[in-house]
């Protein structure tokens, strides 16, 4: 059974970097059949896909245009996890952030992390 | 980006009712459509993928149909535990996009 466990701070100051990690159990971040995604949810934006990383003989990343200049998603094969970095955050980045595996639908999801951007 | 529009935005139904939620895409998405159930304080949970394939462990009262730009989620006999918000999501092209949600309440 695949499980995803998120970690990271719940409060980030404006202009700083939001950093979250998603630890994988029951699968490998290097799996050639899956992709590893970050999604956020807020009352104003609803569910918003941010990006993904996946391995198909080499590593690939895809990012949403809305955050493309500020986002990095990195795999960490040594720890079997992947991370989200979102730079130069503003209060509009306040949301619940989720990681999720894409393997014929998004499942499972991490437990979610409420990240508040505030000074 | 492909826009996903769900209808209705909310509905109230009784236990045992048949409920249908519709999702319309701004272009054809073939069968690249998933449905999720989300309860307060929880992450979304995958119900159906490929427009009509039931995720393992999901009760058979849930079903999906349609392809192209119009797809539906049907709950054949509503149960109290089905009270939740339901979302559709297209995986036809990036960025993945979600519907705005349908909040289902039990009368």
XYZ file of C-alpha atoms in Angstrom:
226
model
C 0.000 0.000 0.000
C 1.458 3.298 -1.107
C 1.505 6.085 1.465
C 2.690 9.672 1.250
C 3.773 11.629 4.329
C 4.216 15.379 4.044
C 6.445 17.548 6.203
C 7.380 21.193 6.310
C 6.550 24.480 7.999
C 3.049 25.859 8.173
C 4.049 29.506 8.266
C 6.207 31.326 5.740
C 6.974 35.034 5.559
C 6.218 37.007 2.404
C 9.053 36.991 -0.156
C 10.589 33.891 1.391
C 10.630 30.289 0.140
C 7.993 27.682 0.864
C 9.571 24.228 1.215
C 7.686 20.961 1.642
C 8.739 17.331 1.435
C 6.700 14.260 0.566
C 8.093 10.928 1.787
C 7.021 7.848 -0.155
C 6.440 4.380 1.248
C 5.297 1.378 -0.748
C 6.633 2.696 -4.059
C 9.738 4.322 -5.475
C 10.150 7.913 -6.589
C 12.077 6.379 -9.509
C 9.130 4.223 -10.560
C 8.784 4.357 -14.343
C 5.004 4.036 -14.137
C 4.180 6.900 -11.805
C 4.495 10.661 -11.599
C 4.771 12.627 -8.380
C 2.685 15.759 -8.112
C 2.108 18.822 -5.962
C -1.378 20.325 -5.790
C -2.747 23.101 -3.642
C -6.229 24.063 -2.521
C -7.585 27.390 -1.419
C -11.075 28.905 -1.243
C -10.198 31.434 -3.940
C -8.434 29.116 -6.423
C -9.975 25.731 -5.662
C -7.764 22.744 -6.475
C -4.744 23.882 -8.460
C -2.153 21.547 -9.941
C 1.350 22.980 -9.485
C 3.700 20.499 -11.065
C 5.215 17.049 -11.146
C 8.416 15.069 -11.412
C 8.823 11.631 -12.942
C 11.466 9.211 -14.179
C 11.448 7.695 -17.661
C 15.090 6.759 -18.281
C 15.844 10.280 -17.101
C 14.132 12.808 -14.856
C 11.433 15.114 -16.160
C 9.574 18.015 -14.605
C 6.418 19.830 -15.628
C 5.150 22.998 -13.979
C 2.034 25.115 -14.120
C 2.602 28.346 -16.026
C 1.178 30.324 -13.103
C 4.114 29.359 -10.875
C 6.736 28.282 -13.412
C 9.161 31.098 -12.628
C 9.070 30.351 -8.883
C 8.758 26.573 -8.484
C 11.173 23.672 -8.226
C 10.134 20.066 -7.667
C 13.024 17.738 -6.929
C 13.216 13.991 -6.456
C 15.489 12.588 -3.758
C 16.243 8.977 -4.577
C 18.412 8.451 -1.494
C 15.464 9.197 0.784
C 12.693 8.073 -1.590
C 10.917 11.398 -1.444
C 10.277 14.506 -3.471
C 10.114 18.129 -2.544
C 8.433 21.390 -3.435
C 10.124 24.768 -3.353
C 8.072 27.837 -4.119
C 10.045 31.065 -4.089
C 9.029 34.659 -3.443
C 5.729 33.743 -1.828
C 2.913 36.210 -1.250
C -0.279 35.915 0.805
C -1.970 34.588 -2.376
C 0.121 31.427 -1.944
C -1.674 30.637 1.308
C -3.311 27.254 0.780
C -3.393 23.608 1.779
C -0.630 21.887 -0.168
C -0.886 18.228 -1.135
C 1.467 15.760 -2.743
C -0.055 12.943 -4.803
C 1.003 10.046 -6.988
C -0.373 9.915 -10.530
C -0.837 6.305 -11.582
C -4.147 6.214 -13.399
C -5.702 8.984 -11.351
C -4.196 10.849 -8.421
C -3.899 8.357 -5.591
C -2.824 8.361 -2.884
C -2.583 11.913 -1.593
C -0.546 13.170 1.305
C -2.326 14.373 4.390
C -2.085 18.024 3.347
C -0.159 20.912 4.867
C -1.789 24.255 5.531
C 0.792 26.862 4.599
C 0.055 30.418 5.635
C 2.052 33.259 4.139
C 2.154 36.046 6.688
C 4.629 38.280 8.415
C -5.760 25.435 -20.148
C -8.801 23.143 -20.238
C -11.640 24.499 -18.101
C -13.744 22.036 -16.167
C -17.255 23.104 -15.195
C -19.291 21.028 -12.769
C -23.016 21.140 -12.228
C -24.712 21.545 -9.960
C -22.490 23.424 -7.513
C -24.463 21.966 -4.660
C -27.334 19.599 -4.122
C -29.326 18.054 -1.357
C -30.732 14.556 -1.641
C -32.188 11.818 0.521
C -30.772 8.462 1.457
C -31.562 6.000 -1.315
C -31.818 8.668 -4.034
C -30.025 8.418 -7.351
C -27.689 11.380 -7.778
C -25.920 12.592 -10.916
C -23.144 15.161 -11.129
C -22.017 16.470 -14.508
C -18.630 17.755 -15.578
C -18.161 19.623 -18.848
C -14.735 20.282 -20.329
C -13.946 23.276 -22.540
C -12.674 20.820 -25.166
C -12.719 17.089 -25.750
C -10.728 15.194 -23.138
C -11.514 11.700 -24.421
C -11.756 9.542 -21.292
C -8.963 11.276 -19.382
C -11.202 12.148 -16.481
C -11.118 11.275 -12.799
C -13.603 11.847 -9.985
C -12.677 12.534 -6.368
C -14.566 12.683 -3.098
C -13.388 15.075 -0.410
C -14.676 15.233 3.147
C -13.922 18.184 5.450
C -10.352 18.180 6.726
C -9.299 15.332 4.444
C -7.445 15.025 1.179
C -9.415 14.191 -1.956
C -9.938 10.482 -2.513
C -9.964 8.926 -5.983
C -13.272 7.295 -6.899
C -13.117 6.809 -10.658
C -10.439 7.175 -13.329
C -10.519 6.810 -17.084
C -14.034 8.292 -16.884
C -15.610 4.968 -15.912
C -13.125 2.695 -14.105
C -13.956 2.264 -10.443
C -10.961 2.570 -8.135
C -10.368 -0.547 -6.044
C -12.239 -0.402 -2.757
C -14.798 2.163 -3.881
C -18.418 1.056 -3.428
C -20.152 -0.103 -6.591
C -22.952 2.447 -6.139
C -20.506 4.947 -7.667
C -20.203 4.917 -11.440
C -18.861 7.168 -14.152
C -19.844 7.549 -17.770
C -19.300 9.705 -20.796
C -16.361 10.758 -22.895
C -15.376 13.677 -25.035
C -16.389 16.868 -23.289
C -19.253 15.664 -21.078
C -18.905 13.141 -18.288
C -21.069 12.197 -15.351
C -20.703 10.712 -11.896
C -23.678 8.761 -10.625
C -24.396 7.520 -7.142
C -27.088 4.889 -7.577
C -28.396 4.779 -4.006
C -27.200 7.587 -1.787
C -25.821 6.668 1.629
C -25.257 8.971 4.636
C -21.467 8.614 4.288
C -21.627 10.047 0.761
C -22.028 13.550 2.163
C -18.948 15.286 0.731
C -17.685 17.539 -2.034
C -17.012 15.887 -5.383
C -14.469 17.055 -7.953
C -13.705 16.109 -11.520
C -10.172 16.395 -12.925
C -8.876 16.124 -16.471
C -5.550 14.512 -17.284
C -5.804 14.943 -21.061
C -3.287 17.772 -21.133
C -1.156 19.821 -18.803
C -1.858 21.622 -16.641
C -4.182 19.166 -14.956
C -7.334 21.067 -14.054
C -10.173 20.433 -11.648
C -13.822 21.345 -11.547
C -14.957 23.781 -8.919
C -16.644 21.062 -6.889
C -20.162 19.854 -6.132
C -21.172 19.875 -2.488
C -23.543 17.015 -1.757
C -25.654 17.152 1.379
C -27.912 14.478 2.761
C -31.423 15.620 3.683
